[in-house]
mmCIF file with all atom_site columns, C-alpha atoms in Angstrom:
data_model
loop_
_atom_site.group_PDB
_atom_site.id
_atom_site.type_symbol
_atom_site.label_atom_id
_atom_site.label_alt_id
_atom_site.label_comp_id
_atom_site.label_asym_id
_atom_site.label_entity_id
_atom_site.label_seq_id
_atom_site.pdbx_PDB_ins_code
_atom_site.Cartn_x
_atom_site.Cartn_y
_atom_site.Cartn_z
_atom_site.occupancy
_atom_site.B_iso_or_equiv
_atom_site.pdbx_formal_charge
_atom_site.auth_seq_id
_atom_site.auth_comp_id
_atom_site.auth_asym_id
_atom_site.auth_atom_id
_atom_site.pdbx_PDB_model_num
ATOM 1  C CA . MET R 1 1  ? 102.204 60.005  113.502 1.00 47.00 ? 1  MET R CA 1
ATOM 2  C CA . ILE R 1 2  ? 102.365 61.400  109.973 1.00 56.00 ? 2  ILE R CA 1
ATOM 3  C CA . LYS R 1 3  ? 98.612  62.086  109.869 1.00 64.00 ? 3  LYS R CA 1
ATOM 4  C CA . ASN R 1 4  ? 98.752  63.939  113.179 1.00 69.00 ? 4  ASN R CA 1
ATOM 5  C CA . ASN R 1 5  ? 101.641 66.041  111.884 1.00 69.00 ? 5  ASN R CA 1
ATOM 6  C CA . ASN R 1 6  ? 99.700  66.852  108.715 1.00 67.00 ? 6  ASN R CA 1
ATOM 7  C CA . GLN R 1 7  ? 96.711  67.981  110.761 1.00 70.00 ? 7  GLN R CA 1
ATOM 8  C CA . LYS R 1 8  ? 98.960  70.295  112.778 1.00 72.00 ? 8  LYS R CA 1
ATOM 9  C CA . MET R 1 9  ? 100.404 71.687  109.548 1.00 65.00 ? 9  MET R CA 1
ATOM 10 C CA . LEU R 1 10 ? 96.892  72.275  108.208 1.00 65.00 ? 10 LEU R CA 1
ATOM 11 C CA . MET R 1 11 ? 95.902  74.128  111.374 1.00 67.00 ? 11 MET R CA 1
ATOM 12 C CA . ILE R 1 12 ? 98.996  76.322  111.090 1.00 64.00 ? 12 ILE R CA 1
ATOM 13 C CA . MET R 1 13 ? 98.259  76.962  107.408 1.00 62.00 ? 13 MET R CA 1
ATOM 14 C CA . ILE R 1 14 ? 94.684  77.950  108.272 1.00 64.00 ? 14 ILE R CA 1
ATOM 15 C CA . LYS R 1 15 ? 95.753  80.279  111.090 1.00 67.00 ? 15 LYS R CA 1
ATOM 16 C CA . ARG R 1 16 ? 98.748  81.789  109.350 1.00 68.00 ? 16 ARG R CA 1
ATOM 17 C CA . PRO R 1 17 ? 97.399  83.317  106.101 1.00 69.00 ? 17 PRO R CA 1
ATOM 18 C CA . ILE R 1 18 ? 95.792  86.245  107.949 1.00 70.00 ? 18 ILE R CA 1
ATOM 19 C CA . MET R 1 19 ? 99.106  87.162  109.592 1.00 70.00 ? 19 MET R CA 1
ATOM 20 C CA . LEU R 1 20 ? 100.896 86.454  106.345 1.00 73.00 ? 20 LEU R CA 1
ATOM 21 C CA . MET R 1 21 ? 98.574  88.683  104.328 1.00 75.00 ? 21 MET R CA 1
ATOM 22 C CA . MET R 1 22 ? 99.089  91.470  106.865 1.00 76.00 ? 22 MET R CA 1
ATOM 23 C CA . MET R 1 23 ? 102.857 91.088  106.503 1.00 77.00 ? 23 MET R CA 1
ATOM 24 C CA . VAL R 1 24 ? 102.618 91.077  102.713 1.00 79.00 ? 24 VAL R CA 1
ATOM 25 C CA . MET R 1 25 ? 100.393 94.172  102.689 1.00 80.00 ? 25 MET R CA 1
ATOM 26 C CA . ILE R 1 26 ? 102.772 96.041  105.020 1.00 81.00 ? 26 ILE R CA 1
ATOM 27 C CA . THR R 1 27 ? 105.739 94.979  102.890 1.00 82.00 ? 27 THR R CA 1
ATOM 28 C CA . ILE R 1 28 ? 104.028 96.147  99.689  1.00 80.00 ? 28 ILE R CA 1
ATOM 29 C CA . ILE R 1 29 ? 103.132 99.490  101.272 1.00 79.00 ? 29 ILE R CA 1
ATOM 30 C CA . ILE R 1 30 ? 106.690 100.034 102.552 1.00 78.00 ? 30 ILE R CA 1
ATOM 31 C CA . MET R 1 31 ? 108.254 98.978  99.245  1.00 76.00 ? 31 MET R CA 1
ATOM 32 C CA . ASN R 1 32 ? 105.796 101.153 97.336  1.00 76.00 ? 32 ASN R CA 1
ATOM 33 C CA . GLN R 1 33 ? 106.800 104.180 99.421  1.00 75.00 ? 33 GLN R CA 1
ATOM 34 C CA . PHE R 1 34 ? 110.470 103.310 98.942  1.00 73.00 ? 34 PHE R CA 1
ATOM 35 C CA . ILE R 1 35 ? 110.125 102.919 95.162  1.00 68.00 ? 35 ILE R CA 1
ATOM 36 C CA . HIS R 1 36 ? 108.239 106.194 94.822  1.00 68.00 ? 36 HIS R CA 1
ATOM 37 C CA . GLN R 1 37 ? 110.803 108.070 96.915  1.00 68.00 ? 37 GLN R CA 1
ATOM 38 C CA . LYS R 1 38 ? 113.943 106.562 95.384  1.00 65.00 ? 38 LYS R CA 1
ATOM 39 C CA . LEU R 1 39 ? 113.014 105.832 91.788  1.00 60.00 ? 39 LEU R CA 1
ATOM 40 C CA . ALA R 1 40 ? 110.130 108.144 90.863  1.00 57.00 ? 40 ALA R CA 1
ATOM 41 C CA . PHE R 1 41 ? 112.532 110.745 89.476  1.00 59.00 ? 41 PHE R CA 1
ATOM 42 C CA . HIS R 1 42 ? 114.902 108.293 87.777  1.00 60.00 ? 42 HIS R CA 1
ATOM 43 C CA . LEU R 1 43 ? 112.531 105.822 86.148  1.00 57.00 ? 43 LEU R CA 1
ATOM 44 C CA . PRO R 1 44 ? 109.732 106.259 83.644  1.00 61.00 ? 44 PRO R CA 1
ATOM 45 C CA . LYS R 1 45 ? 106.315 104.930 84.643  1.00 63.00 ? 45 LYS R CA 1
ATOM 46 C CA . LEU R 1 46 ? 106.678 101.733 82.619  1.00 61.00 ? 46 LEU R CA 1
ATOM 47 C CA . LYS R 1 47 ? 109.767 100.598 84.536  1.00 67.00 ? 47 LYS R CA 1
ATOM 48 C CA . ARG R 1 48 ? 108.154 101.406 87.878  1.00 66.00 ? 48 ARG R CA 1
ATOM 49 C CA . TRP R 1 49 ? 105.193 99.257  86.845  1.00 71.00 ? 49 TRP R CA 1
ATOM 50 C CA . LYS R 1 50 ? 107.573 96.359  86.133  1.00 76.00 ? 50 LYS R CA 1
ATOM 51 C CA . MET R 1 51 ? 109.179 96.807  89.544  1.00 72.00 ? 51 MET R CA 1
ATOM 52 C CA . MET R 1 52 ? 105.758 96.559  91.205  1.00 75.00 ? 52 MET R CA 1
ATOM 53 C CA . LYS R 1 53 ? 104.954 93.393  89.248  1.00 82.00 ? 53 LYS R CA 1
ATOM 54 C CA . ILE R 1 54 ? 108.269 91.842  90.339  1.00 78.00 ? 54 ILE R CA 1
ATOM 55 C CA . LEU R 1 55 ? 107.540 92.748  93.975  1.00 76.00 ? 55 LEU R CA 1
ATOM 56 C CA . LEU R 1 56 ? 104.082 91.184  93.737  1.00 78.00 ? 56 LEU R CA 1
ATOM 57 C CA . LEU R 1 57 ? 105.613 88.007  92.291  1.00 81.00 ? 57 LEU R CA 1
ATOM 58 C CA . ILE R 1 58 ? 108.110 87.879  95.173  1.00 77.00 ? 58 ILE R CA 1
ATOM 59 C CA . CYS R 1 59 ? 105.266 88.310  97.675  1.00 69.00 ? 59 CYS R CA 1
ATOM 60 C CA . LYS R 1 60 ? 103.321 85.486  96.010  1.00 77.00 ? 60 LYS R CA 1
ATOM 61 C CA . LEU R 1 61 ? 106.380 83.225  96.152  1.00 74.00 ? 61 LEU R CA 1
ATOM 62 C CA . ILE R 1 62 ? 106.857 83.998  99.853  1.00 71.00 ? 62 ILE R CA 1
ATOM 63 C CA . PHE R 1 63 ? 103.166 83.263  100.432 1.00 68.00 ? 63 PHE R CA 1
ATOM 64 C CA . PHE R 1 64 ? 103.446 79.851  98.768  1.00 69.00 ? 64 PHE R CA 1
ATOM 65 C CA . VAL R 1 65 ? 106.726 78.914  100.461 1.00 63.00 ? 65 VAL R CA 1
ATOM 66 C CA . ILE R 1 66 ? 105.642 79.715  104.037 1.00 52.00 ? 66 ILE R CA 1
#
């Protein structure tokens, strides 16, 4: 029972990353646009860079959790 369940999980994990990567890429693109529109005038480049790093970390966390 447990082994069968694990195999199903593995299959899902193999099938999902492509969809997941697409979602992550779309999210990064949208967030990037948002950051540039909202914060480009208010923040220096260094802070914007930090924001991008934080977003990438969040995306990585989501990738590992799902």
